[in-house]
Coordinates of C-alpha atoms and ligand atoms in Angstrom, one line a residue:
K13 CA 119.5 19.2 127.2
A14 CA 121.7 22.5 126.9
V15 CA 122.0 23.8 130.2
K16 CA 123.8 26.7 131.1
D17 CA 126.4 26.6 133.7
K18 CA 126.3 29.7 136.0
K19 CA 129.6 30.1 137.1
S20 CA 128.3 32.2 140.3
S21 CA 131.1 33.2 142.4
Q22 CA 134.5 34.3 142.7
S23 CA 135.4 32.7 146.0
G24 CA 137.0 29.3 145.0
S25 CA 135.0 27.6 147.9
A26 CA 131.4 28.1 146.6
Q27 CA 129.7 25.1 145.6
A28 CA 128.7 24.8 141.9
T29 CA 124.9 25.6 141.2
P30 CA 123.3 22.2 140.9
L31 CA 122.1 21.4 137.4
Y32 CA 118.8 19.8 138.4
P33 CA 116.6 20.6 141.1
A34 CA 116.4 18.0 143.9
P35 CA 114.0 15.0 143.1
V36 CA 110.7 14.8 144.7
S37 CA 109.8 11.2 146.5
D38 CA 106.5 12.4 147.8
F39 CA 103.7 14.6 146.9
N40 CA 103.5 16.5 150.3
S41 CA 107.3 17.8 149.8
L42 CA 105.7 19.3 146.5
A43 CA 104.0 21.8 148.7
P44 CA 106.2 23.8 150.3
R45 CA 108.8 23.9 147.6
Y46 CA 106.4 25.0 144.7
R47 CA 103.5 26.3 146.5
L48 CA 101.0 24.0 144.7
S49 CA 97.4 25.1 145.1
K50 CA 95.5 23.6 148.1
A51 CA 92.9 22.3 145.7
L52 CA 95.7 20.6 143.6
L53 CA 97.3 18.8 146.3
R54 CA 93.9 17.9 148.0
N55 CA 93.2 16.2 144.6
I56 CA 96.4 14.5 144.7
K57 CA 95.7 12.8 148.1
D58 CA 92.2 12.3 147.5
N59 CA 93.1 10.1 144.4
G60 CA 95.4 7.8 146.6
Y61 CA 98.6 9.3 145.3
S62 CA 101.4 9.8 148.3
T63 CA 104.8 8.6 147.1
T64 CA 105.8 9.3 143.4
T65 CA 106.8 6.7 140.9
E66 CA 110.4 6.9 139.4
V67 CA 109.4 8.9 136.4
Q68 CA 107.4 11.3 138.6
L69 CA 110.2 11.7 141.0
A70 CA 112.6 12.9 138.2
A71 CA 110.0 14.9 135.8
L72 CA 108.1 16.7 138.7
S73 CA 111.1 18.8 140.1
L74 CA 112.3 19.6 136.6
L75 CA 109.0 20.9 135.2
L76 CA 107.9 22.5 138.3
D77 CA 111.0 24.6 138.4
T78 CA 110.8 25.4 134.7
R79 CA 107.2 26.5 135.1
A80 CA 107.6 28.4 138.1
H81 CA 110.3 30.2 136.2
L82 CA 108.4 30.7 133.1
L83 CA 105.6 32.3 135.2
A84 CA 108.1 34.6 137.1
Q85 CA 109.3 35.7 133.8
E86 CA 105.9 37.0 132.8
Q87 CA 105.1 38.4 136.0
S88 CA 108.0 40.8 136.2
Q89 CA 111.5 41.4 134.6
D90 CA 112.9 42.4 138.1
Q91 CA 111.6 39.3 139.8
K92 CA 113.3 37.4 137.0
Q93 CA 116.5 39.2 137.6
Q94 CA 116.3 38.6 141.4
Q95 CA 115.6 34.8 140.8
Q96 CA 118.5 32.9 142.3
E97 CA 117.1 29.3 141.7
P98 CA 118.8 27.2 139.2
V99 CA 116.3 27.0 136.5
L100 CA 116.0 24.7 133.6
D101 CA 114.2 25.9 130.7
V102 CA 113.8 22.7 129.1
D103 CA 111.7 20.8 126.7
L104 CA 111.4 17.3 127.9
L105 CA 111.8 14.1 126.6
S106 CA 110.7 11.5 129.2
I107 CA 110.8 7.7 128.5
A108 CA 109.4 5.5 131.2
P109 CA 107.7 2.1 131.0
T110 CA 103.7 1.6 130.5
G111 CA 102.0 2.1 133.7
S112 CA 104.8 3.9 135.4
G113 CA 102.6 7.1 136.0
K114 CA 103.6 9.4 133.2
T115 CA 100.1 11.1 133.2
L116 CA 100.5 12.7 136.4
A117 CA 104.1 13.3 135.7
F118 CA 102.9 16.0 133.0
M119 CA 99.3 16.8 134.2
I120 CA 100.4 18.2 138.0
P121 CA 103.1 20.6 136.4
L122 CA 100.5 21.5 133.9
I123 CA 97.7 22.5 136.2
H124 CA 100.0 24.0 138.5
A125 CA 101.2 26.4 135.9
L126 CA 98.0 27.2 134.6
V127 CA 96.6 27.8 138.2
L128 CA 99.5 30.5 138.6
A129 CA 98.7 31.9 135.4
R130 CA 95.1 32.4 136.3
R131 CA 96.1 34.4 139.4
S132 CA 98.4 37.0 137.2
Q133 CA 96.4 37.3 134.0
T134 CA 92.9 37.4 132.4
H135 CA 93.1 35.8 129.3
S136 CA 90.4 32.9 128.3
G137 CA 92.0 31.1 125.6
P138 CA 93.4 27.6 125.9
Q139 CA 97.1 27.5 126.8
A140 CA 97.9 23.9 126.8
I141 CA 97.4 21.0 124.5
I142 CA 98.1 17.3 125.3
L143 CA 98.0 15.0 122.1
A144 CA 97.5 11.2 122.3
P145 CA 97.3 8.8 119.7
T146 CA 93.7 7.2 120.1
K147 CA 90.3 8.7 121.1
E148 CA 90.4 6.3 124.3
L149 CA 93.6 7.4 125.4
A150 CA 92.7 11.1 125.0
S151 CA 89.6 10.6 127.1
Q152 CA 91.5 8.9 130.0
I153 CA 94.1 11.6 130.2
A154 CA 91.1 14.4 130.0
N155 CA 89.4 12.1 133.0
E156 CA 92.6 11.9 134.7
G157 CA 93.2 15.8 134.5
R158 CA 89.6 16.6 135.5
K159 CA 90.2 14.6 138.8
L160 CA 93.4 16.6 139.5
A161 CA 92.0 19.9 138.4
L162 CA 88.9 19.6 140.5
N163 CA 88.0 23.0 142.3
T164 CA 91.1 24.6 140.7
A165 CA 89.1 26.7 138.1
I166 CA 91.4 24.9 135.4
R167 CA 89.1 23.5 132.6
I168 CA 90.3 20.6 130.8
T169 CA 88.3 19.6 127.5
N170 CA 88.5 16.4 125.5
V171 CA 88.3 17.7 121.9
R172 CA 85.9 15.7 119.8
K173 CA 84.6 15.7 116.5
G174 CA 82.1 18.6 115.8
M175 CA 83.8 21.0 118.4
H176 CA 85.5 24.1 117.0
L177 CA 88.2 26.3 118.4
G178 CA 86.8 29.8 117.6
S179 CA 88.0 32.2 119.9
D180 CA 85.8 32.8 123.2
S181 CA 85.8 36.4 122.3
S182 CA 85.8 36.1 118.6
P183 CA 84.7 39.2 116.9
D184 CA 83.5 37.6 113.9
A185 CA 79.9 36.6 114.8
D186 CA 79.5 35.9 111.2
A187 CA 81.7 33.0 111.1
P188 CA 79.8 29.8 109.6
E189 CA 80.8 28.1 112.7
K190 CA 78.7 30.5 114.9
D191 CA 76.0 27.7 115.8
V192 CA 78.6 25.7 117.6
P193 CA 79.9 27.3 120.6
P194 CA 83.6 27.5 120.8
V195 CA 85.6 25.3 123.2
K196 CA 86.2 26.9 126.4
A197 CA 89.1 25.4 128.0
D198 CA 92.5 25.9 129.7
I199 CA 93.8 22.4 128.7
L200 CA 92.8 20.6 125.4
V201 CA 93.3 17.2 125.1
S202 CA 92.7 15.4 121.9
T203 CA 93.9 13.1 119.2
P204 CA 95.6 15.2 116.3
A205 CA 92.7 14.2 113.9
A206 CA 90.2 15.7 116.0
L207 CA 92.2 18.8 117.0
K208 CA 93.0 19.5 113.2
N209 CA 89.3 18.9 112.6
A210 CA 88.1 21.4 115.4
M211 CA 90.9 23.9 114.0
G212 CA 88.7 24.3 111.0
D213 CA 89.5 27.6 109.5
T214 CA 92.8 29.1 110.1
N215 CA 92.3 32.6 110.8
T216 CA 90.1 32.3 113.7
T217 CA 91.9 29.4 115.0
S218 CA 95.4 30.7 114.9
H219 CA 93.9 33.4 117.1
A220 CA 92.3 30.7 119.4
L221 CA 95.6 28.9 119.8
S222 CA 98.0 32.0 119.7
Q223 CA 98.0 31.5 123.6
I224 CA 99.1 27.6 123.7
R225 CA 102.5 27.7 125.9
F226 CA 102.5 23.9 126.2
L227 CA 102.3 21.1 124.1
V228 CA 102.5 17.8 125.5
L229 CA 102.7 14.6 123.2
D230 CA 101.7 11.5 125.0
E231 CA 103.0 8.3 123.2
A232 CA 105.2 10.6 121.2
D233 CA 106.8 7.7 119.6
V234 CA 103.3 6.8 118.0
L235 CA 102.6 10.7 117.4
L236 CA 105.7 11.2 115.6
D237 CA 105.5 7.7 113.6
P238 CA 104.8 7.9 110.0
L239 CA 101.0 7.1 110.7
F240 CA 100.5 10.3 112.7
R241 CA 103.3 12.5 112.0
D242 CA 101.9 14.7 109.5
Q243 CA 98.8 15.3 111.7
T244 CA 100.8 16.0 114.7
L245 CA 102.8 18.5 112.9
A246 CA 99.8 20.2 111.6
V247 CA 98.9 20.9 114.9
W248 CA 102.2 21.6 116.2
N249 CA 102.8 24.2 113.3
A250 CA 99.6 26.0 113.9
L251 CA 101.0 27.1 117.5
S252 CA 102.7 30.2 117.2
S253 CA 104.1 31.3 120.5
P254 CA 107.9 31.7 120.4
S255 CA 107.8 30.3 124.1
L256 CA 106.1 27.2 123.2
R257 CA 107.3 24.5 125.7
L258 CA 107.3 21.0 124.8
G259 CA 106.8 17.8 126.5
F260 CA 107.4 14.4 125.0
W261 CA 106.6 11.2 126.6
S262 CA 107.0 7.7 125.5
A263 CA 107.2 4.1 126.9
T264 CA 109.7 3.1 124.5
M265 CA 113.2 4.0 123.0
G266 CA 112.0 2.4 119.8
S267 CA 111.9 4.2 116.5
N268 CA 114.7 6.5 117.6
I269 CA 112.6 8.7 119.6
E270 CA 115.3 11.0 120.7
E271 CA 116.7 11.6 116.8
L272 CA 113.1 11.9 115.8
V273 CA 112.2 14.8 118.5
K274 CA 115.3 16.5 117.8
A275 CA 115.1 16.6 113.9
T276 CA 111.3 17.5 114.4
I277 CA 112.1 20.5 116.6
K278 CA 114.8 21.5 114.3
D279 CA 112.6 21.5 111.4
R280 CA 110.0 23.7 113.1
A281 CA 112.7 26.1 114.4
E282 CA 114.0 26.5 110.8
R283 CA 110.2 26.8 109.4
L284 CA 109.5 29.4 111.9
S285 CA 112.5 31.5 111.4
E286 CA 111.9 31.3 107.7
T287 CA 108.6 32.8 108.2
T288 CA 109.6 35.3 110.3
S289 CA 112.3 36.6 108.3
T290 CA 110.2 37.0 105.1
Ligands
ADP308 P1 101.8 5.6 132.0 O1 101.4 6.7 131.2 O2 103.0 5.7 132.3 O3 101.4 4.2 131.2 P2 99.7 6.0 133.8 O4 99.8 7.5 133.9 O5 98.6 5.7 132.9 O6 101.0 5.5 133.2 O7 99.4 5.3 135.2 C1 99.2 4.0 135.4 C2 98.4 3.9 136.7 O8 99.2 4.2 138.0 C3 97.2 4.6 137.0 O9 96.2 3.9 137.3 C4 97.5 5.7 137.9 O10 96.4 6.1 138.6 C5 98.5 5.0 138.8 N1 99.3 5.9 139.4 C6 100.2 6.9 139.0 N2 101.1 7.5 139.6 C7 100.9 7.0 141.0 C8 101.5 6.9 142.3 N3 102.4 8.0 142.4 N4 101.0 6.2 143.3 C9 100.1 5.3 142.9 N5 99.6 4.9 141.8 C10 99.9 5.9 140.7
MG309 MG1 100.3 7.0 129.2

Protein backbone atom coordinates (compact mmCIF):
# COMPACT_ATOMS: atom_id res chain seq x y z
CA LYS A 1 0.00 0.00 0.00
CA ALA A 2 1.22 3.45 -0.79
CA VAL A 3 1.53 5.38 2.40
CA LYS A 4 2.74 8.92 2.52
CA ASP A 5 5.37 9.41 5.12
CA LYS A 6 4.76 12.82 6.57
CA LYS A 7 7.98 14.26 7.84
CA SER A 8 6.38 16.19 10.57
CA SER A 9 8.90 18.24 12.41
CA GLN A 10 12.18 20.07 12.17
CA SER A 11 13.24 18.94 15.59
CA GLY A 12 15.45 15.94 15.03
CA SER A 13 14.33 14.17 18.16
CA ALA A 14 10.69 13.97 17.05
CA GLN A 15 9.29 10.48 16.78
CA ALA A 16 8.31 9.42 13.31
CA THR A 17 4.56 9.31 12.86
CA PRO A 18 3.56 5.66 13.06
CA LEU A 19 2.40 4.36 9.70
CA TYR A 20 -0.24 2.09 11.15
CA PRO A 21 -2.68 2.76 13.93
CA ALA A 22 -2.21 0.56 16.97
CA PRO A 23 -4.03 -2.77 16.72
CA VAL A 24 -7.09 -3.43 18.86
CA SER A 25 -7.03 -6.55 20.98
CA ASP A 26 -10.53 -6.26 22.39
CA PHE A 27 -13.74 -4.67 21.26
CA ASN A 28 -14.05 -2.52 24.36
CA SER A 29 -11.01 -0.52 23.40
CA LEU A 30 -12.70 0.47 20.14
CA ALA A 31 -15.20 2.56 22.02
CA PRO A 32 -12.97 5.30 23.39
CA ARG A 33 -10.73 5.34 20.35
CA TYR A 34 -13.30 5.55 17.59
CA ARG A 35 -16.43 6.51 19.47
CA LEU A 36 -18.42 3.57 18.25
CA SER A 37 -22.12 4.05 18.70
CA LYS A 38 -23.49 2.57 21.91
CA ALA A 39 -25.85 0.35 19.97
CA LEU A 40 -23.08 -1.11 17.83
CA LEU A 41 -20.92 -1.77 20.84
CA ARG A 42 -23.79 -3.37 22.70
CA ASN A 43 -24.56 -5.60 19.73
CA ILE A 44 -20.95 -6.74 19.59
CA LYS A 45 -21.13 -7.68 23.27
CA ASP A 46 -24.58 -9.21 23.07
CA ASN A 47 -23.36 -11.51 20.34
CA GLY A 48 -20.66 -12.75 22.65
CA TYR A 49 -17.64 -11.09 21.09
CA SER A 50 -15.06 -9.71 23.49
CA THR A 51 -11.53 -10.28 22.25
CA THR A 52 -10.65 -9.76 18.61
CA THR A 53 -9.34 -12.47 16.33
CA GLU A 54 -6.05 -11.90 14.55
CA VAL A 55 -7.53 -10.54 11.35
CA GLN A 56 -9.85 -8.27 13.34
CA LEU A 57 -6.92 -7.09 15.43
CA ALA A 58 -5.13 -5.97 12.31
CA ALA A 59 -7.97 -4.79 10.10
CA LEU A 60 -10.29 -2.96 12.50
CA SER A 61 -7.99 -0.11 13.39
CA LEU A 62 -6.88 0.29 9.77
CA LEU A 63 -10.41 0.56 8.51
CA LEU A 64 -11.81 2.56 11.37
CA ASP A 65 -9.03 5.10 11.05
CA THR A 66 -9.56 5.31 7.34
CA ARG A 67 -13.24 5.79 7.63
CA ALA A 68 -13.04 8.29 10.44
CA HIS A 69 -10.84 10.29 8.10
CA LEU A 70 -13.15 9.97 5.11
CA LEU A 71 -16.02 11.24 7.16
CA ALA A 72 -14.07 14.12 8.62
CA GLN A 73 -13.15 15.04 5.08
CA GLU A 74 -16.78 15.19 4.12
CA GLN A 75 -17.77 17.14 7.17
CA SER A 76 -15.39 20.02 6.88
CA GLN A 77 -12.32 21.08 5.04
CA ASP A 78 -11.04 22.84 8.19
CA GLN A 79 -11.40 19.75 10.31
CA LYS A 80 -9.48 17.84 7.70
CA GLN A 81 -6.59 20.26 7.88
CA GLN A 82 -6.62 20.16 11.64
CA GLN A 83 -6.56 16.41 11.75
CA GLN A 84 -3.24 15.31 13.18
CA GLU A 85 -3.87 11.59 13.35
CA PRO A 86 -1.91 9.37 11.00
CA VAL A 87 -4.38 8.31 8.39
CA LEU A 88 -4.30 5.46 5.96
CA ASP A 89 -6.59 6.14 3.09
CA VAL A 90 -6.54 2.58 1.93
CA ASP A 91 -8.12 -0.04 -0.18
CA LEU A 92 -7.60 -3.18 1.82
CA LEU A 93 -6.71 -6.69 0.76
CA SER A 94 -7.03 -8.99 3.73
CA ILE A 95 -6.09 -12.65 3.64
CA ALA A 96 -6.99 -14.79 6.63
CA PRO A 97 -8.14 -18.39 7.00
CA THR A 98 -11.74 -19.55 6.91
CA GLY A 99 -13.34 -19.16 10.33
CA SER A 100 -11.01 -16.37 11.41
CA GLY A 101 -13.75 -13.75 11.69
CA LYS A 102 -13.45 -11.75 8.49
CA THR A 103 -17.15 -10.87 8.44
CA LEU A 104 -16.92 -8.83 11.63
CA ALA A 105 -13.69 -7.27 10.46
CA PHE A 106 -15.37 -5.60 7.50
CA MET A 107 -18.87 -5.24 8.95
CA ILE A 108 -18.02 -3.26 12.10
CA PRO A 109 -16.13 -0.47 10.29
CA LEU A 110 -18.82 -0.33 7.64
CA ILE A 111 -21.65 0.06 10.11
CA HIS A 112 -19.64 2.58 12.09
CA ALA A 113 -18.96 4.69 9.00
CA LEU A 114 -22.60 4.67 8.01
CA VAL A 115 -23.79 5.54 11.51
CA LEU A 116 -21.52 8.59 11.44
CA ALA A 117 -22.64 9.48 7.93
CA ARG A 118 -26.23 9.34 9.02
CA ARG A 119 -25.58 11.94 11.68
CA SER A 120 -24.15 14.42 9.22
CA GLN A 121 -26.11 13.76 6.05
CA THR A 122 -29.60 13.25 4.88
CA HIS A 123 -29.29 11.04 1.84
CA SER A 124 -31.21 7.85 1.57
CA GLY A 125 -29.60 5.69 -1.09
CA PRO A 126 -27.43 2.66 -0.39
CA GLN A 127 -23.84 3.54 0.43
CA ALA A 128 -22.18 0.16 0.58
CA ILE A 129 -22.25 -3.08 -1.38
CA ILE A 130 -20.95 -6.37 -0.08
CA LEU A 131 -20.58 -9.03 -2.76
CA ALA A 132 -20.27 -12.73 -2.04
CA PRO A 133 -20.13 -15.63 -4.47
CA THR A 134 -23.14 -17.62 -3.23
CA LYS A 135 -26.67 -16.85 -2.09
CA GLU A 136 -26.08 -18.74 1.15
CA LEU A 137 -23.00 -16.73 1.97
CA ALA A 138 -24.68 -13.44 1.09
CA SER A 139 -27.59 -14.30 3.32
CA GLN A 140 -25.28 -15.26 6.22
CA ILE A 141 -23.41 -11.98 5.88
CA ALA A 142 -26.66 -10.01 5.82
CA ASN A 143 -27.86 -11.80 8.95
CA GLU A 144 -24.61 -11.21 10.79
CA GLY A 145 -24.75 -7.59 9.69
CA ARG A 146 -28.30 -7.10 10.89
CA LYS A 147 -27.41 -8.42 14.33
CA LEU A 148 -24.60 -5.90 14.54
CA ALA A 149 -26.73 -3.07 13.16
CA LEU A 150 -29.63 -3.60 15.52
CA ASN A 151 -30.92 -0.22 16.80
CA THR A 152 -28.37 1.72 14.77
CA ALA A 153 -30.87 2.67 12.03
CA ILE A 154 -28.54 1.15 9.45
CA ARG A 155 -30.56 -0.98 7.08
CA ILE A 156 -29.05 -4.06 5.53
CA THR A 157 -30.74 -5.79 2.61
CA ASN A 158 -29.95 -9.14 1.13
CA VAL A 159 -30.57 -8.55 -2.56
CA ARG A 160 -32.53 -11.32 -4.25
CA LYS A 161 -33.98 -11.98 -7.62
CA GLY A 162 -36.95 -9.73 -8.36
CA MET A 163 -35.74 -6.75 -6.34
CA HIS A 164 -34.79 -3.61 -8.17
CA LEU A 165 -32.54 -0.73 -7.29
CA GLY A 166 -34.42 2.29 -8.57
CA SER A 167 -33.76 5.31 -6.42
CA ASP A 168 -35.93 6.00 -3.36
CA SER A 169 -36.88 9.38 -4.67
CA SER A 170 -37.00 8.40 -8.29
CA PRO A 171 -38.89 11.04 -10.24
CA ASP A 172 -39.76 8.62 -13.04
CA ALA A 173 -42.96 7.13 -11.72
CA ASP A 174 -43.50 5.80 -15.22
CA ALA A 175 -40.66 3.33 -14.87
CA PRO A 176 -41.89 -0.14 -15.80
CA GLU A 177 -40.69 -1.45 -12.45
CA LYS A 178 -42.96 0.89 -10.54
CA ASP A 179 -44.99 -2.00 -9.15
CA VAL A 180 -41.85 -3.33 -7.50
CA PRO A 181 -40.81 -1.08 -4.65
CA PRO A 182 -37.17 -0.04 -4.81
CA VAL A 183 -34.80 -1.51 -2.29
CA LYS A 184 -34.37 0.75 0.70
CA ALA A 185 -31.09 0.00 2.35
CA ASP A 186 -27.82 1.47 3.47
CA ILE A 187 -25.88 -1.73 2.86
CA LEU A 188 -26.68 -4.15 0.05
CA VAL A 189 -25.45 -7.72 0.38
CA SER A 190 -25.66 -9.75 -2.79
CA THR A 191 -24.20 -12.16 -5.24
CA PRO A 192 -22.94 -10.39 -8.35
CA ALA A 193 -25.67 -12.06 -10.43
CA ALA A 194 -28.53 -10.99 -8.16
CA LEU A 195 -27.20 -7.44 -8.02
CA LYS A 196 -26.78 -7.23 -11.78
CA ASN A 197 -30.32 -8.43 -12.06
CA ALA A 198 -31.57 -5.86 -9.57
CA MET A 199 -29.66 -3.13 -11.37
CA GLY A 200 -31.84 -3.61 -14.45
CA ASP A 201 -32.15 -0.39 -16.40
CA THR A 202 -28.91 1.50 -16.15
CA ASN A 203 -30.31 5.02 -16.04
CA THR A 204 -32.24 4.72 -12.84
CA THR A 205 -29.65 2.40 -11.39
CA SER A 206 -26.65 4.64 -11.92
CA HIS A 207 -28.55 7.17 -9.88
CA ALA A 208 -29.41 4.64 -7.20
CA LEU A 209 -25.80 3.49 -6.98
CA SER A 210 -24.17 6.89 -7.26
CA GLN A 211 -23.78 7.12 -3.51
CA ILE A 212 -22.02 3.81 -3.05
CA ARG A 213 -18.78 4.63 -1.28
CA PHE A 214 -17.78 1.19 -0.10
CA LEU A 215 -17.44 -2.01 -2.07
CA VAL A 216 -16.53 -5.18 -0.20
CA LEU A 217 -15.67 -8.36 -2.06
CA ASP A 218 -15.94 -11.31 0.29
CA GLU A 219 -14.21 -14.44 -0.98
CA ALA A 220 -12.54 -12.07 -3.42
CA ASP A 221 -10.44 -14.82 -4.96
CA VAL A 222 -13.64 -16.52 -6.09
CA LEU A 223 -15.35 -13.29 -7.17
CA LEU A 224 -12.38 -12.44 -9.37
CA ASP A 225 -11.88 -15.91 -10.82
CA PRO A 226 -12.98 -16.52 -14.41
CA LEU A 227 -16.40 -17.85 -13.42
CA PHE A 228 -17.51 -14.68 -11.59
CA ARG A 229 -15.14 -12.03 -12.82
CA ASP A 230 -17.32 -10.48 -15.52
CA GLN A 231 -20.34 -10.22 -13.26
CA THR A 232 -18.27 -8.79 -10.44
CA LEU A 233 -16.73 -6.22 -12.74
CA ALA A 234 -20.13 -5.29 -14.14
CA VAL A 235 -21.21 -4.30 -10.65
CA TRP A 236 -17.94 -2.63 -9.83
CA ASN A 237 -17.92 -0.62 -13.04
CA ALA A 238 -21.44 0.63 -12.39
CA LEU A 239 -20.17 2.45 -9.31
CA SER A 240 -19.25 5.97 -10.19
CA SER A 241 -18.07 7.51 -6.94
CA PRO A 242 -14.49 8.74 -7.35
CA SER A 243 -13.86 8.10 -3.67
CA LEU A 244 -15.00 4.48 -3.76
CA ARG A 245 -13.17 2.48 -1.10
CA LEU A 246 -12.49 -1.17 -1.76
CA GLY A 247 -12.14 -4.11 0.57
CA PHE A 248 -10.98 -7.50 -0.66
CA TRP A 249 -11.29 -10.43 1.71
CA SER A 250 -10.00 -13.85 0.97
CA ALA A 251 -9.11 -17.06 2.75
CA THR A 252 -6.48 -17.98 0.25
CA MET A 253 -3.44 -16.57 -1.45
CA GLY A 254 -4.29 -18.90 -4.31
CA SER A 255 -4.85 -17.68 -7.85
CA ASN A 256 -2.43 -14.84 -7.22
CA ILE A 257 -5.04 -12.74 -5.51
CA GLU A 258 -2.74 -9.78 -4.97
CA GLU A 259 -1.82 -9.53 -8.65
CA LEU A 260 -5.42 -10.04 -9.59
CA VAL A 261 -6.61 -7.27 -7.33
CA LYS A 262 -3.95 -4.84 -8.52
CA ALA A 263 -4.66 -5.58 -12.16
CA THR A 264 -8.38 -5.15 -11.65
CA ILE A 265 -7.98 -1.85 -9.86
CA LYS A 266 -5.66 -0.61 -12.60
CA ASP A 267 -8.10 -1.70 -15.30
CA ARG A 268 -10.91 0.17 -13.70
CA ALA A 269 -8.85 3.31 -13.09
CA GLU A 270 -7.86 3.37 -16.76
CA ARG A 271 -11.41 2.87 -17.87
CA LEU A 272 -12.62 5.69 -15.60
CA SER A 273 -9.97 8.10 -16.83
CA GLU A 274 -10.92 7.25 -20.41
CA THR A 275 -14.58 7.98 -19.82
CA THR A 276 -13.91 11.24 -18.00
CA SER A 277 -11.45 12.48 -20.64
CA THR A 278 -13.79 11.88 -23.57
P1 LIG B 1 -14.45 -16.09 7.97
O1 LIG B 1 -15.31 -15.20 7.13
O2 LIG B 1 -13.10 -15.54 8.21
O3 LIG B 1 -14.41 -17.48 7.45
P2 LIG B 1 -16.55 -15.70 9.89
O4 LIG B 1 -16.61 -14.24 9.83
O5 LIG B 1 -17.60 -16.45 9.17
O6 LIG B 1 -15.12 -16.21 9.41
O7 LIG B 1 -16.52 -16.13 11.44
C1 LIG B 1 -16.43 -17.46 11.82
C2 LIG B 1 -17.07 -17.64 13.18
O8 LIG B 1 -16.30 -17.01 14.19
C3 LIG B 1 -18.45 -17.05 13.27
O9 LIG B 1 -19.31 -17.96 13.91
C4 LIG B 1 -18.27 -15.82 14.13
O10 LIG B 1 -19.43 -15.54 14.86
C5 LIG B 1 -17.12 -16.21 15.02
N1 LIG B 1 -16.32 -15.07 15.47
C6 LIG B 1 -15.91 -14.04 14.70
N2 LIG B 1 -15.20 -13.14 15.41
C7 LIG B 1 -15.16 -13.60 16.68
C8 LIG B 1 -14.60 -13.11 17.91
N3 LIG B 1 -13.89 -11.97 17.95
N4 LIG B 1 -14.77 -13.84 19.03
C9 LIG B 1 -15.47 -14.99 18.98
N5 LIG B 1 -16.04 -15.51 17.88
C10 LIG B 1 -15.89 -14.84 16.72
MG1 LIG C 1 -16.20 -15.35 5.33
